[in-house]
mmCIF file of C-alpha atoms in Angstrom:
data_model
loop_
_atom_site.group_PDB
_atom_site.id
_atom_site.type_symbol
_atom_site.label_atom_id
_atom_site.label_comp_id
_atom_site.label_asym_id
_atom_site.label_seq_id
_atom_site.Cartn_x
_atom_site.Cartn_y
_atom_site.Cartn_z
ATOM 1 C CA UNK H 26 -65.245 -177.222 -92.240
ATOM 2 C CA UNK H 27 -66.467 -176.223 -88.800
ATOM 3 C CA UNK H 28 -63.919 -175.526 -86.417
ATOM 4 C CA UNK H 29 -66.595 -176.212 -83.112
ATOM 5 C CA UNK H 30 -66.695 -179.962 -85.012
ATOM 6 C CA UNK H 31 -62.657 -179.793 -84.780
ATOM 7 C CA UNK H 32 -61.568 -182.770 -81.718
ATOM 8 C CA UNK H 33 -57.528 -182.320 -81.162
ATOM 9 C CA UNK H 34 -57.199 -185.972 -79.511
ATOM 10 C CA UNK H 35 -52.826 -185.340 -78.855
ATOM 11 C CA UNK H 36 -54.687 -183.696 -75.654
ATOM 12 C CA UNK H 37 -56.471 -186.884 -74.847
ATOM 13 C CA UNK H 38 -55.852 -189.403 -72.125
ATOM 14 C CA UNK H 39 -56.055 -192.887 -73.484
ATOM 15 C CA UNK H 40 -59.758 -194.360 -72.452
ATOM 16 C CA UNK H 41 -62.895 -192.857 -72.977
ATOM 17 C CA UNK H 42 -63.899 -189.406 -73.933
ATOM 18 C CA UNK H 43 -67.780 -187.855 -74.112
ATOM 19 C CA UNK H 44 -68.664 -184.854 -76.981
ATOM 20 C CA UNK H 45 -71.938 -183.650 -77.429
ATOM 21 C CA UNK H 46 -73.062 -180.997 -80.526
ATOM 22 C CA UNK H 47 -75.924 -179.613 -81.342
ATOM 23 C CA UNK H 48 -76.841 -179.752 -85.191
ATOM 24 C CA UNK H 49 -79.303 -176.511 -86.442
ATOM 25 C CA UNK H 50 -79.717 -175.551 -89.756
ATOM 26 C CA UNK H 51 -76.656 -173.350 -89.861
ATOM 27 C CA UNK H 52 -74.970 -177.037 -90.226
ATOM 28 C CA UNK H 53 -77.031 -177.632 -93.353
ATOM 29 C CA UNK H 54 -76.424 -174.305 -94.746
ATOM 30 C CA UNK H 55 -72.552 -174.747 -94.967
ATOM 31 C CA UNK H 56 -72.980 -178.014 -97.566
ATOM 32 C CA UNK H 57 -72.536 -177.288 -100.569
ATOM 33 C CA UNK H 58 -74.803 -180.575 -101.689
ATOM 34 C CA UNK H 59 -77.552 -182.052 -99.037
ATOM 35 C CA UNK H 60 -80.572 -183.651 -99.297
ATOM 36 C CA UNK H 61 -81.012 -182.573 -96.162
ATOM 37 C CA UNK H 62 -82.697 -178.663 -95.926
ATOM 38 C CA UNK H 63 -82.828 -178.024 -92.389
ATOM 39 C CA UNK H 64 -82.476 -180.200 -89.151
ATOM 40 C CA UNK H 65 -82.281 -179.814 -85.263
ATOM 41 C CA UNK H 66 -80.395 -182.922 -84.289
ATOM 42 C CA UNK H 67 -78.625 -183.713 -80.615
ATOM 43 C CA UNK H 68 -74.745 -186.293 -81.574
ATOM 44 C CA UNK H 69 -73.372 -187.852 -78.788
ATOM 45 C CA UNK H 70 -70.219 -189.117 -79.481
ATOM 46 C CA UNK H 71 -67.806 -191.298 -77.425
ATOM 47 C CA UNK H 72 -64.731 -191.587 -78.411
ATOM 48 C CA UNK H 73 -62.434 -194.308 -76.991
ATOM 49 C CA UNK H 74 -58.597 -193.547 -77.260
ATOM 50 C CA UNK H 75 -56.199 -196.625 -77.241
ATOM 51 C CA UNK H 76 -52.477 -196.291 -78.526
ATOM 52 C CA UNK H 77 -53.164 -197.440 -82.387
ATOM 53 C CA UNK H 78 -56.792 -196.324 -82.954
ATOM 54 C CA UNK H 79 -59.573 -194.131 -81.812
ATOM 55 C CA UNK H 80 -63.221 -196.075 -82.104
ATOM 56 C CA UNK H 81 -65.703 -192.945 -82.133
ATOM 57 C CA UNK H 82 -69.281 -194.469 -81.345
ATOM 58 C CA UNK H 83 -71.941 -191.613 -82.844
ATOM 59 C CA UNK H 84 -75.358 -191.169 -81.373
ATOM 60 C CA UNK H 85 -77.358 -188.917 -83.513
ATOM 61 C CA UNK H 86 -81.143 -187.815 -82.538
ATOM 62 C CA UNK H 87 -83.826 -185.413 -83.842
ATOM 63 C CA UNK H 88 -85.706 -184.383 -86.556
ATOM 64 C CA UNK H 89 -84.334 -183.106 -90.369
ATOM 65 C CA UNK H 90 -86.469 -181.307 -93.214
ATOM 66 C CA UNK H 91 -86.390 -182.715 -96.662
ATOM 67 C CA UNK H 92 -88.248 -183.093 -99.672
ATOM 68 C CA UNK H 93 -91.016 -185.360 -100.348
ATOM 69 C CA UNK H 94 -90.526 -187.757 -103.200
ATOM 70 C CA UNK H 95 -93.624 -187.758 -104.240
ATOM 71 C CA UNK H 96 -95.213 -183.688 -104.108
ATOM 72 C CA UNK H 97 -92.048 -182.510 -103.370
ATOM 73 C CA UNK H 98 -92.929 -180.409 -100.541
ATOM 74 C CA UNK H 99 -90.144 -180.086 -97.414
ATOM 75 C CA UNK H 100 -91.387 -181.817 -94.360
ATOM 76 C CA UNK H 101 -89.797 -182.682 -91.020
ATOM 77 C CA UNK H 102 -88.586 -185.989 -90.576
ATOM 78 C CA UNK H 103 -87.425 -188.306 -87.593
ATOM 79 C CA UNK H 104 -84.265 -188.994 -87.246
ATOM 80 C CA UNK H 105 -82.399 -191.830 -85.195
ATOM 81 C CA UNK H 106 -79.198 -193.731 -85.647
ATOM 82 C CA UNK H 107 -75.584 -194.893 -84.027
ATOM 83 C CA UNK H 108 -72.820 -195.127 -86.262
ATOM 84 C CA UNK H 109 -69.195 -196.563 -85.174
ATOM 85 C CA UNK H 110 -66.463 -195.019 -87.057
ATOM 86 C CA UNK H 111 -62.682 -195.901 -86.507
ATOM 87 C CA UNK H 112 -59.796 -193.640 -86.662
ATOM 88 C CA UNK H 113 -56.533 -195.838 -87.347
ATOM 89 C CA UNK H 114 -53.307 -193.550 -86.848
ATOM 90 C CA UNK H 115 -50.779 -194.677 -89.758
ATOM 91 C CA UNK H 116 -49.909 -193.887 -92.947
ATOM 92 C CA UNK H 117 -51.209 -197.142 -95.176
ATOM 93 C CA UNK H 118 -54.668 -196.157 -96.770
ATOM 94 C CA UNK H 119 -57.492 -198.370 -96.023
ATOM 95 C CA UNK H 120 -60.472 -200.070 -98.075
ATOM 96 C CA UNK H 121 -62.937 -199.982 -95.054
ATOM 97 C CA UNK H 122 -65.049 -197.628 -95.289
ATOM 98 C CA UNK H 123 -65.474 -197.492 -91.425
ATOM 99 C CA UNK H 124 -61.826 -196.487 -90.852
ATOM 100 C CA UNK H 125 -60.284 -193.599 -91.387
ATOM 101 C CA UNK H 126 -56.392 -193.529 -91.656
ATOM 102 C CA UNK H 127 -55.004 -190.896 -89.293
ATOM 103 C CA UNK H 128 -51.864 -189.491 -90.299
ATOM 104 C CA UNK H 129 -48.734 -189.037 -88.093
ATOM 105 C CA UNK H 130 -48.728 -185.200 -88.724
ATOM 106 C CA UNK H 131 -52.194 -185.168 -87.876
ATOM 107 C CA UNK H 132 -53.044 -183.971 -84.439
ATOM 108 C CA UNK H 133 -57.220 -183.005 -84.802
ATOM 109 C CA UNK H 134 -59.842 -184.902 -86.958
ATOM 110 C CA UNK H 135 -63.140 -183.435 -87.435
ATOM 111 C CA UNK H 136 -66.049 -184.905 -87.596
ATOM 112 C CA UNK H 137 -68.591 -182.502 -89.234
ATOM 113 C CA UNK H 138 -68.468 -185.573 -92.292
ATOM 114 C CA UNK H 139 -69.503 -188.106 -90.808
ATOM 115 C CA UNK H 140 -72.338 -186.902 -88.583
ATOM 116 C CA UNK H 141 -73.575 -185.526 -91.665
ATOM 117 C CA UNK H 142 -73.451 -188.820 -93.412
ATOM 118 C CA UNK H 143 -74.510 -191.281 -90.406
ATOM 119 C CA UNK H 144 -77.376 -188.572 -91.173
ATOM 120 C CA UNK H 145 -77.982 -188.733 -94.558
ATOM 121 C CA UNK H 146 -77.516 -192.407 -94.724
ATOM 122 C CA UNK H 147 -80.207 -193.130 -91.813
ATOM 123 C CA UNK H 148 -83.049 -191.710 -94.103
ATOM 124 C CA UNK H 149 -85.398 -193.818 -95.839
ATOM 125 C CA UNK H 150 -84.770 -194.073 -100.034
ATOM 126 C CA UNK H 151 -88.670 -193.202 -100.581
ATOM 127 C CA UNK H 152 -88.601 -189.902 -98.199
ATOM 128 C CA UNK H 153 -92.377 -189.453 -97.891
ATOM 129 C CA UNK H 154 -95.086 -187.119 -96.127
ATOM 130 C CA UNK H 155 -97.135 -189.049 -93.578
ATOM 131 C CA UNK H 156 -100.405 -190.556 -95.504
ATOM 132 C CA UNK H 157 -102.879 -187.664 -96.220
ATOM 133 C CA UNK H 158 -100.517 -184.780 -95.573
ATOM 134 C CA UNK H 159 -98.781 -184.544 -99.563
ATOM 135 C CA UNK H 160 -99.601 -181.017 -101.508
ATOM 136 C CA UNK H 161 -102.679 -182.771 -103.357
ATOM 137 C CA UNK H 162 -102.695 -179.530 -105.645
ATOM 138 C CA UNK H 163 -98.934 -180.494 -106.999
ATOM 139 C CA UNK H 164 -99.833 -184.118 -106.824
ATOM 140 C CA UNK H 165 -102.897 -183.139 -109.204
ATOM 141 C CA UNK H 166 -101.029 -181.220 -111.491
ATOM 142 C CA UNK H 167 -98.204 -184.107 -111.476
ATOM 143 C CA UNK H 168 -100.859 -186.628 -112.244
ATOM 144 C CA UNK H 169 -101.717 -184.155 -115.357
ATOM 145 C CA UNK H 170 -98.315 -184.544 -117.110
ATOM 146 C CA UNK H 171 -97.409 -188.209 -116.102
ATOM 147 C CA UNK H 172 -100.677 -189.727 -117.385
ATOM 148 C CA UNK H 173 -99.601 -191.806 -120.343
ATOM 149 C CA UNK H 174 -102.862 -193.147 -122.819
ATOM 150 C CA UNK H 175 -102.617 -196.040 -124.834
ATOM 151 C CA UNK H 176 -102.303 -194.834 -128.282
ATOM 152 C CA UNK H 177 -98.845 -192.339 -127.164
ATOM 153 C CA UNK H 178 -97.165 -195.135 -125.239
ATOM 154 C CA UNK H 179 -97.334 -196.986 -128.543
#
């Protein structure tokens, strides 16, 4: 993990705090799985400190490159989504997905995670090149092997 995506919030004044990161594809590259390839995305996040919790608010906009489902060429995509995550300091695990049990030795949480999920979870399930724009040569040679006659469906 990142250490620039590193927030130590023992430093923090209760109310709220502003961070801003810039995502290239150096962010990508560190993954070991992504569906994302590349991406040049601005996060805003504000993060509101109260005594028990931490409510981080993400902002996350720009574009990402992934694969088309369908020719399976990498385009650039449009991204856009805000994401509230909370940050619960304790020591009882949680079943919300949202929040995130911050332990008492715990003094920094980093947030590389979750702006790559708000990410990957803000892209459509069919990722798709514009209409017109697919590789028609791969879509021609896909259309070779998953024609199906009659007589072998049988």
């Amino acid at each position: 993990m990142r250490s620039d995506f590193q927030i130590n919030f023992t430093s923090l004044k209760e109310g709220q705090h502003v961070f801003n990161f810039k995502i290239d594809d150096s962010f990508f590259e560190q993954l070991e799985y992504t569906i994302i390839e590349k991406g040049n995305l601005e996060v805003e996040m504000i993060l509101e400190k109260k005594p028990t919790l931490m409510n981080a608010v993400f902002h996350i906009k720009g574009t990402v490159t992934v694969m088309c489902d369908r020719c399976t060429d990498n385009f650039e995509l449009a991204v856009e989504t805000q994401n509230e995550l909370i940050y619960k300091f304790g020591s009882e695990p949680m079943d919300d997905e949202s929040v995130v049990v911050v332990l008492p030795r715990e003094f920094e949480i980093n947030v590389q995670h979750p702006i790559y999920e708000f990410t990957a979870t803000s892209l459509p399930l069919k990722k798709l090149h514009p209409k017109g724009e697919c590789n028609e040569e791969m879509l021609k040679i896909m259309d070779q092997y998953l024609l199906i006659s009659e007589d072998e469906e049988e």
